[in-house]
mmCIF file of N, CA and C and ligand atoms in Angstrom:
data_model
loop_
_atom_site.group_PDB
_atom_site.id
_atom_site.type_symbol
_atom_site.label_atom_id
_atom_site.label_comp_id
_atom_site.label_asym_id
_atom_site.label_seq_id
_atom_site.Cartn_x
_atom_site.Cartn_y
_atom_site.Cartn_z
ATOM 1 N N MET A 14 105.095 115.663 103.641
ATOM 2 C CA MET A 14 103.730 115.071 103.796
ATOM 3 C C MET A 14 103.470 113.896 102.905
ATOM 4 N N ASN A 15 102.529 112.873 103.004
ATOM 5 C CA ASN A 15 102.179 112.142 101.987
ATOM 6 C C ASN A 15 101.194 112.469 101.260
ATOM 7 N N LYS A 16 100.905 112.478 100.257
ATOM 8 C CA LYS A 16 100.021 112.948 99.366
ATOM 9 C C LYS A 16 98.797 111.649 99.434
ATOM 10 N N THR A 17 97.494 111.965 99.694
ATOM 11 C CA THR A 17 96.555 111.462 99.685
ATOM 12 C C THR A 17 96.186 110.831 98.089
ATOM 13 N N ILE A 18 95.186 109.710 97.818
ATOM 14 C CA ILE A 18 94.671 109.559 97.046
ATOM 15 C C ILE A 18 93.873 110.228 96.076
ATOM 16 N N PHE A 19 93.656 111.218 96.938
ATOM 17 C CA PHE A 19 92.502 112.389 96.193
ATOM 18 C C PHE A 19 93.538 113.506 95.682
ATOM 19 N N GLU A 20 94.903 113.734 96.505
ATOM 20 C CA GLU A 20 95.560 114.426 95.865
ATOM 21 C C GLU A 20 96.235 114.493 94.357
ATOM 22 N N LYS A 21 96.263 112.964 94.906
ATOM 23 C CA LYS A 21 96.866 112.261 93.238
ATOM 24 C C LYS A 21 96.195 112.453 92.469
ATOM 25 N N ILE A 22 94.605 112.439 92.440
ATOM 26 C CA ILE A 22 93.914 112.449 91.604
ATOM 27 C C ILE A 22 93.841 114.273 91.027
ATOM 28 N N ILE A 23 93.766 114.800 91.692
ATOM 29 C CA ILE A 23 93.718 116.507 91.507
ATOM 30 C C ILE A 23 94.919 116.601 90.615
ATOM 31 N N LEU A 24 95.983 116.103 91.115
ATOM 32 C CA LEU A 24 97.332 116.142 90.437
ATOM 33 C C LEU A 24 97.699 115.657 89.124
ATOM 34 N N ARG A 25 96.588 114.815 88.828
ATOM 35 C CA ARG A 25 96.405 113.886 87.558
ATOM 36 C C ARG A 25 97.815 112.959 87.625
ATOM 37 N N GLU A 26 98.193 112.744 88.783
ATOM 38 C CA GLU A 26 99.097 111.263 88.791
ATOM 39 C C GLU A 26 98.849 109.783 89.085
ATOM 40 N N ILE A 27 97.497 109.978 89.391
ATOM 41 C CA ILE A 27 96.459 108.628 88.877
ATOM 42 C C ILE A 27 95.196 109.075 88.252
ATOM 43 N N PRO A 28 94.814 108.156 87.523
ATOM 44 C CA PRO A 28 93.575 108.534 86.776
ATOM 45 C C PRO A 28 92.453 108.468 87.406
ATOM 46 N N ALA A 29 91.330 109.253 86.974
ATOM 47 C CA ALA A 29 89.608 109.080 87.480
ATOM 48 C C ALA A 29 88.852 109.701 86.566
ATOM 49 N N THR A 30 87.379 108.999 86.651
ATOM 50 C CA THR A 30 86.526 109.561 85.909
ATOM 51 C C THR A 30 86.032 111.183 86.580
ATOM 52 N N ILE A 31 86.428 112.173 85.857
ATOM 53 C CA ILE A 31 85.969 113.189 86.344
ATOM 54 C C ILE A 31 84.755 113.680 86.138
ATOM 55 N N HIS A 32 83.626 114.238 86.440
ATOM 56 C CA HIS A 32 82.486 114.744 86.201
ATOM 57 C C HIS A 32 82.144 116.071 86.059
ATOM 58 N N HIS A 33 83.425 116.781 87.040
ATOM 59 C CA HIS A 33 83.469 118.249 87.217
ATOM 60 C C HIS A 33 84.792 118.691 87.712
ATOM 61 N N GLU A 34 85.105 119.831 87.454
ATOM 62 C CA GLU A 34 86.453 120.510 88.406
ATOM 63 C C GLU A 34 86.387 122.040 87.976
ATOM 64 N N ASP A 35 86.549 122.833 89.186
ATOM 65 C CA ASP A 35 86.925 123.632 89.197
ATOM 66 C C ASP A 35 87.781 124.348 90.242
ATOM 67 N N ASP A 36 87.952 125.779 90.438
ATOM 68 C CA ASP A 36 88.997 125.983 91.315
ATOM 69 C C ASP A 36 89.059 125.624 92.769
ATOM 70 N N ASP A 37 87.876 125.006 92.885
ATOM 71 C CA ASP A 37 87.567 124.776 94.332
ATOM 72 C C ASP A 37 87.584 123.113 94.366
ATOM 73 N N LEU A 38 86.637 122.585 93.519
ATOM 74 C CA LEU A 38 86.622 121.318 93.862
ATOM 75 C C LEU A 38 86.684 120.334 92.539
ATOM 76 N N ILE A 39 86.388 119.129 92.723
ATOM 77 C CA ILE A 39 86.686 117.990 91.600
ATOM 78 C C ILE A 39 85.668 117.007 92.282
ATOM 79 N N ILE A 40 84.950 116.411 91.318
ATOM 80 C CA ILE A 40 83.738 115.343 91.258
ATOM 81 C C ILE A 40 84.434 114.471 90.475
ATOM 82 N N ILE A 41 84.459 113.073 90.975
ATOM 83 C CA ILE A 41 84.903 111.927 90.231
ATOM 84 C C ILE A 41 83.825 110.604 91.138
ATOM 85 N N ASP A 42 84.268 109.741 90.006
ATOM 86 C CA ASP A 42 83.375 108.637 90.257
ATOM 87 C C ASP A 42 84.151 108.107 91.272
ATOM 88 N N ASP A 43 83.386 107.087 92.601
ATOM 89 C CA ASP A 43 83.925 106.116 93.262
ATOM 90 C C ASP A 43 84.362 105.168 92.694
ATOM 91 N N ILE A 44 85.985 104.778 93.035
ATOM 92 C CA ILE A 44 86.359 103.863 92.233
ATOM 93 C C ILE A 44 85.531 102.233 92.518
ATOM 94 N N ASN A 45 84.785 102.072 93.845
ATOM 95 C CA ASN A 45 84.137 101.145 94.575
ATOM 96 C C ASN A 45 82.606 101.505 94.911
ATOM 97 N N PRO A 46 81.794 101.734 93.479
ATOM 98 C CA PRO A 46 80.312 102.340 93.814
ATOM 99 C C PRO A 46 79.166 101.619 95.145
ATOM 100 N N VAL A 47 78.978 101.903 95.552
ATOM 101 C CA VAL A 47 77.952 100.972 96.388
ATOM 102 C C VAL A 47 76.641 101.096 95.942
ATOM 103 N N ALA A 48 76.424 101.823 94.604
ATOM 104 C CA ALA A 48 74.694 102.314 94.153
ATOM 105 C C ALA A 48 75.290 102.548 92.457
ATOM 106 N N PRO A 49 74.100 102.649 91.721
ATOM 107 C CA PRO A 49 74.267 103.105 90.220
ATOM 108 C C PRO A 49 75.015 104.514 90.337
ATOM 109 N N ILE A 50 74.737 105.001 91.256
ATOM 110 C CA ILE A 50 76.098 106.620 90.941
ATOM 111 C C ILE A 50 76.447 106.967 92.445
ATOM 112 N N HIS A 51 77.349 107.046 92.212
ATOM 113 C CA HIS A 51 78.464 107.220 93.549
ATOM 114 C C HIS A 51 79.488 107.961 93.022
ATOM 115 N N LEU A 52 79.771 109.371 93.758
ATOM 116 C CA LEU A 52 80.390 110.342 93.243
ATOM 117 C C LEU A 52 80.963 110.675 94.552
ATOM 118 N N LEU A 53 82.114 111.038 93.994
ATOM 119 C CA LEU A 53 82.426 111.654 95.268
ATOM 120 C C LEU A 53 83.003 113.556 95.263
ATOM 121 N N ILE A 54 82.656 114.047 95.932
ATOM 122 C CA ILE A 54 83.110 115.536 95.561
ATOM 123 C C ILE A 54 83.828 115.947 96.724
ATOM 124 N N ILE A 55 85.152 115.846 95.973
ATOM 125 C CA ILE A 55 86.503 116.696 97.097
ATOM 126 C C ILE A 55 86.795 117.836 97.259
ATOM 127 N N PRO A 56 87.068 118.570 98.121
ATOM 128 C CA PRO A 56 87.552 119.948 97.743
ATOM 129 C C PRO A 56 89.077 120.246 97.236
ATOM 130 N N LYS A 57 90.030 120.607 96.627
ATOM 131 C CA LYS A 57 91.313 120.654 96.600
ATOM 132 C C LYS A 57 91.828 120.878 97.495
ATOM 133 N N LYS A 58 91.442 121.514 98.652
ATOM 134 C CA LYS A 58 92.219 122.294 99.651
ATOM 135 C C LYS A 58 92.171 120.973 100.660
ATOM 136 N N LYS A 59 93.132 120.507 101.130
ATOM 137 C CA LYS A 59 93.484 119.237 102.022
ATOM 138 C C LYS A 59 92.893 119.793 103.554
ATOM 139 N N ILE A 60 91.791 119.052 103.820
ATOM 140 C CA ILE A 60 91.439 119.354 105.144
ATOM 141 C C ILE A 60 91.216 117.543 105.407
ATOM 142 N N GLU A 61 92.300 117.345 106.380
ATOM 143 C CA GLU A 61 92.111 115.779 107.039
ATOM 144 C C GLU A 61 90.820 115.127 107.261
ATOM 145 N N THR A 62 89.872 116.000 108.042
ATOM 146 C CA THR A 62 88.880 115.531 108.511
ATOM 147 C C THR A 62 87.747 116.483 108.539
ATOM 148 N N LEU A 63 86.457 116.068 109.445
ATOM 149 C CA LEU A 63 85.436 117.352 109.770
ATOM 150 C C LEU A 63 85.632 118.045 110.573
ATOM 151 N N ASN A 64 86.580 117.405 111.562
ATOM 152 C CA ASN A 64 86.934 117.718 112.712
ATOM 153 C C ASN A 64 88.219 119.255 112.719
ATOM 154 N N ASP A 65 88.666 119.289 111.185
ATOM 155 C CA ASP A 65 89.567 119.960 111.153
ATOM 156 C C ASP A 65 88.972 121.185 110.169
ATOM 157 N N LEU A 66 87.964 121.504 110.143
ATOM 158 C CA LEU A 66 86.959 122.472 109.390
ATOM 159 C C LEU A 66 87.303 124.012 110.216
ATOM 160 N N ASN A 67 87.474 124.858 109.686
ATOM 161 C CA ASN A 67 87.810 126.151 110.202
ATOM 162 C C ASN A 67 86.541 126.752 109.877
ATOM 163 N N ALA A 68 86.268 128.312 110.345
ATOM 164 C CA ALA A 68 85.374 129.154 109.867
ATOM 165 C C ALA A 68 85.592 129.643 108.429
ATOM 166 N N GLU A 69 86.635 129.680 108.168
ATOM 167 C CA GLU A 69 87.043 130.081 106.691
ATOM 168 C C GLU A 69 86.548 128.866 105.738
ATOM 169 N N ASP A 70 86.480 127.832 105.823
ATOM 170 C CA ASP A 70 85.834 126.623 105.184
ATOM 171 C C ASP A 70 84.221 126.861 104.837
ATOM 172 N N THR A 71 83.731 127.607 105.421
ATOM 173 C CA THR A 71 82.113 127.275 105.784
ATOM 174 C C THR A 71 81.611 127.730 104.237
ATOM 175 N N GLU A 72 82.426 128.334 103.570
ATOM 176 C CA GLU A 72 81.573 128.897 102.077
ATOM 177 C C GLU A 72 82.039 127.599 101.379
ATOM 178 N N LEU A 73 83.577 126.892 101.296
ATOM 179 C CA LEU A 73 83.919 125.879 100.504
ATOM 180 C C LEU A 73 82.854 124.435 100.756
ATOM 181 N N ILE A 74 82.598 124.224 102.039
ATOM 182 C CA ILE A 74 81.727 123.068 102.442
ATOM 183 C C ILE A 74 80.392 123.607 101.747
ATOM 184 N N GLY A 75 79.916 124.726 101.931
ATOM 185 C CA GLY A 75 78.463 125.032 100.993
ATOM 186 C C GLY A 75 78.733 124.548 99.407
ATOM 187 N N LYS A 76 79.732 125.255 98.900
ATOM 188 C CA LYS A 76 79.938 125.047 97.498
ATOM 189 C C LYS A 76 79.757 123.246 96.918
ATOM 190 N N MET A 77 80.258 122.747 98.132
ATOM 191 C CA MET A 77 79.874 121.252 98.214
ATOM 192 C C MET A 77 78.922 120.355 97.575
ATOM 193 N N PHE A 78 78.012 121.435 98.809
ATOM 194 C CA PHE A 78 76.694 120.844 98.524
ATOM 195 C C PHE A 78 75.854 121.150 97.354
ATOM 196 N N GLN A 79 76.289 122.581 97.082
ATOM 197 C CA GLN A 79 75.473 123.374 95.707
ATOM 198 C C GLN A 79 75.816 122.360 94.852
ATOM 199 N N ALA A 80 77.080 121.820 94.785
ATOM 200 C CA ALA A 80 77.944 120.585 93.640
ATOM 201 C C ALA A 80 77.060 119.670 93.826
ATOM 202 N N ALA A 81 76.363 119.187 94.562
ATOM 203 C CA ALA A 81 75.924 117.748 95.089
ATOM 204 C C ALA A 81 74.442 117.945 93.971
ATOM 205 N N LYS A 82 73.802 119.373 94.586
ATOM 206 C CA LYS A 82 72.423 119.531 94.158
ATOM 207 C C LYS A 82 72.394 119.877 92.646
ATOM 208 N N LYS A 83 73.505 120.477 91.695
ATOM 209 C CA LYS A 83 73.485 120.326 90.600
ATOM 210 C C LYS A 83 73.570 118.950 90.148
ATOM 211 N N MET A 84 74.646 118.232 90.569
ATOM 212 C CA MET A 84 74.805 117.217 89.704
ATOM 213 C C MET A 84 73.717 115.986 90.156
ATOM 214 N N ALA A 85 72.864 116.192 90.974
ATOM 215 C CA ALA A 85 71.457 115.516 91.208
ATOM 216 C C ALA A 85 70.859 116.100 89.979
ATOM 217 N N ILE A 86 70.726 117.415 89.954
ATOM 218 C CA ILE A 86 69.885 117.470 88.392
ATOM 219 C C ILE A 86 69.932 117.376 87.072
ATOM 220 N N LYS A 87 71.751 117.538 87.310
ATOM 221 C CA LYS A 87 72.250 116.894 85.304
ATOM 222 C C LYS A 87 71.720 115.438 85.542
ATOM 223 N N LEU A 88 71.993 114.732 86.611
ATOM 224 C CA LEU A 88 71.792 113.171 86.506
ATOM 225 C C LEU A 88 70.376 112.906 86.591
ATOM 226 N N GLY A 89 69.323 113.636 86.631
ATOM 227 C CA GLY A 89 67.810 113.354 86.967
ATOM 228 C C GLY A 89 67.700 112.614 88.066
ATOM 229 N N ILE A 90 68.252 112.661 89.232
ATOM 230 C CA ILE A 90 67.557 111.992 90.147
ATOM 231 C C ILE A 90 67.239 112.951 91.636
ATOM 232 N N ASP A 91 67.577 114.208 91.354
ATOM 233 C CA ASP A 91 66.533 114.876 91.714
ATOM 234 C C ASP A 91 65.632 114.778 92.415
ATOM 235 N N LYS A 92 64.306 114.313 91.908
ATOM 236 C CA LYS A 92 63.063 114.124 92.218
ATOM 237 C C LYS A 92 63.379 112.732 93.177
ATOM 238 N N SER A 93 63.652 111.699 92.522
ATOM 239 C CA SER A 93 63.776 110.575 92.847
ATOM 240 C C SER A 93 64.664 110.488 94.265
ATOM 241 N N GLY A 94 65.811 111.432 94.620
ATOM 242 C CA GLY A 94 66.434 111.479 95.874
ATOM 243 C C GLY A 94 67.685 110.424 95.775
ATOM 244 N N TYR A 95 68.458 111.153 96.901
ATOM 245 C CA TYR A 95 69.833 110.722 96.491
ATOM 246 C C TYR A 95 70.495 111.297 97.948
ATOM 247 N N ARG A 96 71.539 110.278 98.042
ATOM 248 C CA ARG A 96 72.023 110.863 99.818
ATOM 249 C C ARG A 96 73.546 111.353 99.906
ATOM 250 N N THR A 97 73.568 112.347 100.441
ATOM 251 C CA THR A 97 75.370 112.907 100.545
ATOM 252 C C THR A 97 75.408 112.469 102.201
ATOM 253 N N ILE A 98 76.811 112.132 102.152
ATOM 254 C CA ILE A 98 77.405 111.582 103.607
ATOM 255 C C ILE A 98 79.086 112.133 103.591
ATOM 256 N N PHE A 99 79.383 112.425 104.426
ATOM 257 C CA PHE A 99 80.753 112.697 105.649
ATOM 258 C C PHE A 99 80.783 111.937 106.224
ATOM 259 N N ASN A 100 81.970 110.599 105.867
ATOM 260 C CA ASN A 100 82.483 109.944 106.840
ATOM 261 C C ASN A 100 83.522 110.502 107.561
ATOM 262 N N CYS A 101 83.442 110.564 109.219
ATOM 263 C CA CYS A 101 84.102 111.081 110.139
ATOM 264 C C CYS A 101 85.068 109.848 110.673
ATOM 265 N N ASN A 102 86.255 110.044 110.741
ATOM 266 C CA ASN A 102 87.301 109.015 111.525
ATOM 267 C C ASN A 102 87.310 107.477 111.255
ATOM 268 N N GLU A 103 87.117 106.564 112.371
ATOM 269 C CA GLU A 103 87.733 105.460 112.177
ATOM 270 C C GLU A 103 85.906 104.701 112.186
ATOM 271 N N ASP A 104 85.124 105.402 113.546
ATOM 272 C CA ASP A 104 84.060 104.706 113.883
ATOM 273 C C ASP A 104 82.968 105.089 112.460
ATOM 274 N N GLY A 105 83.330 106.411 111.623
ATOM 275 C CA GLY A 105 82.525 106.807 110.674
ATOM 276 C C GLY A 105 82.885 106.274 109.385
ATOM 277 N N GLY A 106 83.758 105.292 109.368
ATOM 278 C CA GLY A 106 84.115 104.989 108.107
ATOM 279 C C GLY A 106 85.311 105.493 107.301
ATOM 280 N N GLN A 107 85.531 106.477 107.551
ATOM 281 C CA GLN A 107 86.831 107.290 106.580
ATOM 282 C C GLN A 107 87.666 106.428 106.109
ATOM 283 N N THR A 108 88.157 106.390 105.015
ATOM 284 C CA THR A 108 89.239 105.623 105.033
ATOM 285 C C THR A 108 90.367 106.468 104.236
ATOM 286 N N VAL A 109 89.850 107.578 103.662
ATOM 287 C CA VAL A 109 91.108 108.554 103.003
ATOM 288 C C VAL A 109 90.639 109.832 103.595
ATOM 289 N N TYR A 110 92.107 110.075 104.156
ATOM 290 C CA TYR A 110 91.990 111.543 105.180
ATOM 291 C C TYR A 110 92.288 113.064 104.719
ATOM 292 N N HIS A 111 91.179 113.200 103.711
ATOM 293 C CA HIS A 111 91.361 114.361 102.882
ATOM 294 C C HIS A 111 89.526 114.209 102.562
ATOM 295 N N ILE A 112 89.171 115.320 103.536
ATOM 296 C CA ILE A 112 87.269 115.101 103.270
ATOM 297 C C ILE A 112 86.720 115.176 101.875
ATOM 298 N N HIS A 113 85.782 114.507 101.803
ATOM 299 C CA HIS A 113 84.781 114.211 100.604
ATOM 300 C C HIS A 113 83.859 113.781 100.995
ATOM 301 N N LEU A 114 82.662 114.588 99.844
ATOM 302 C CA LEU A 114 81.380 114.341 100.366
ATOM 303 C C LEU A 114 80.738 113.049 99.210
ATOM 304 N N HIS A 115 80.324 112.040 99.499
ATOM 305 C CA HIS A 115 79.939 110.765 99.100
ATOM 306 C C HIS A 115 78.254 111.171 98.795
ATOM 307 N N PHE A 116 78.424 110.975 97.452
ATOM 308 C CA PHE A 116 77.261 111.398 96.466
ATOM 309 C C PHE A 116 76.349 110.285 95.822
ATOM 310 N N ILE A 117 75.515 109.656 96.903
ATOM 311 C CA ILE A 117 74.621 108.361 96.315
ATOM 312 C C ILE A 117 73.421 108.208 95.861
ATOM 313 N N GLY A 118 73.226 107.330 94.476
ATOM 314 C CA GLY A 118 71.993 107.702 94.159
ATOM 315 C C GLY A 118 71.558 106.577 93.209
ATOM 316 N N GLY A 119 70.928 106.671 92.517
ATOM 317 C CA GLY A 119 70.217 105.359 91.396
ATOM 318 C C GLY A 119 69.496 104.618 92.020
ATOM 319 N N ARG A 120 69.300 104.163 93.176
ATOM 320 C CA ARG A 120 68.480 103.105 93.801
ATOM 321 C C ARG A 120 67.895 103.445 95.219
ATOM 322 N N SER A 121 66.832 102.988 95.443
ATOM 323 C CA SER A 121 66.568 102.817 97.050
ATOM 324 C C SER A 121 67.209 102.746 98.063
ATOM 325 N N LEU A 122 67.798 103.555 98.889
ATOM 326 C CA LEU A 122 68.908 103.668 99.836
ATOM 327 C C LEU A 122 68.335 103.144 100.960
ATOM 328 N N GLY A 123 69.145 101.818 101.992
ATOM 329 C CA GLY A 123 68.269 101.736 102.874
ATOM 330 C C GLY A 123 68.301 102.571 104.452
ATOM 331 N N TRP A 124 67.922 102.717 105.308
ATOM 332 C CA TRP A 124 68.331 103.194 106.540
ATOM 333 C C TRP A 124 68.250 102.245 107.468
ATOM 334 N N PRO A 125 68.868 102.592 109.039
ATOM 335 C CA PRO A 125 69.647 103.119 108.911
ATOM 336 C C PRO A 125 70.913 102.810 108.392
ATOM 337 N N PRO A 126 71.917 103.481 107.933
ATOM 338 C CA PRO A 126 73.600 102.858 107.420
ATOM 339 C C PRO A 126 73.857 101.564 108.399
ATOM 340 N N GLY A 127 74.785 100.831 108.055
ATOM 341 C CA GLY A 127 75.351 99.660 108.968
ATOM 342 C C GLY A 127 76.074 100.278 109.767
HETATM 343 P P1 5GP B 360 85.912 107.026 102.675
HETATM 344 O O1 5GP B 360 85.652 105.525 103.358
HETATM 345 O O2 5GP B 360 86.955 107.832 103.041
HETATM 346 O O3 5GP B 360 84.492 107.858 103.253
HETATM 347 O O4 5GP B 360 85.744 107.266 101.274
HETATM 348 C C1 5GP B 360 86.737 106.886 100.794
HETATM 349 C C2 5GP B 360 86.166 106.387 99.104
HETATM 350 O O5 5GP B 360 87.203 106.502 98.340
HETATM 351 C C3 5GP B 360 85.645 105.396 99.308
HETATM 352 O O6 5GP B 360 84.389 104.958 99.046
HETATM 353 C C4 5GP B 360 86.603 104.410 97.960
HETATM 354 O O7 5GP B 360 86.126 103.254 97.512
HETATM 355 C C5 5GP B 360 87.213 105.527 97.292
HETATM 356 N N1 5GP B 360 88.401 105.533 96.575
HETATM 357 C C6 5GP B 360 89.280 104.917 97.402
HETATM 358 N N2 5GP B 360 90.352 104.741 96.421
HETATM 359 C C7 5GP B 360 90.216 105.396 95.192
HETATM 360 C C8 5GP B 360 90.729 105.682 94.001
HETATM 361 O O8 5GP B 360 91.971 105.344 93.854
HETATM 362 N N3 5GP B 360 89.997 106.160 92.992
HETATM 363 C C9 5GP B 360 88.677 106.583 93.140
HETATM 364 N N4 5GP B 360 87.977 106.941 92.059
HETATM 365 N N5 5GP B 360 88.254 106.160 94.692
HETATM 366 C C10 5GP B 360 88.980 106.008 95.286
#
C-alpha cells in the first residue's frame, strides 16, 4: 500500500518541523498554515479516517487531545483559545487519509467554518 505523506514524515523520508515525538504521536507544523499556529497531531498508527476507529484506539485519541492541551500551554494560547479539528472524508475536507488532529490558534477564529 502506498505510504501517505504523514507516514513518510514519520519515517523521515521527507522533512517537517517537528514539535514533539513519542512512541504514539508526532506533532508537526502544517505546511500550509491557516493561522499563526497550525500544528498537526498525528498518530504513528495509520488509521485512514475517523470511520476506521476501533475501540482499541480510544486511548490513542485521548492522547492526541492531551497533546493538544500541552501544546496550548507550551505555546501560551491555552487562555486565549484555539481550535482542534478532525476532517473526515470529502465533505469534511480530508485530503490526507491518515487521521490527524489540526491544532489551530494565534488569532481569533471565525465560526461557522466554510
Ligand atoms: P486534511 O485536509 O486531510 O484535513 O489536512 C491535511 C493537512 O496536511 C493540510 O492542512 C495540509 O496543508 C497538510 N500537508 C499536506 N502535505 C503536507 C506536507 O508535506 N507536510 C506538512 N507538514 N503538512 C502537509
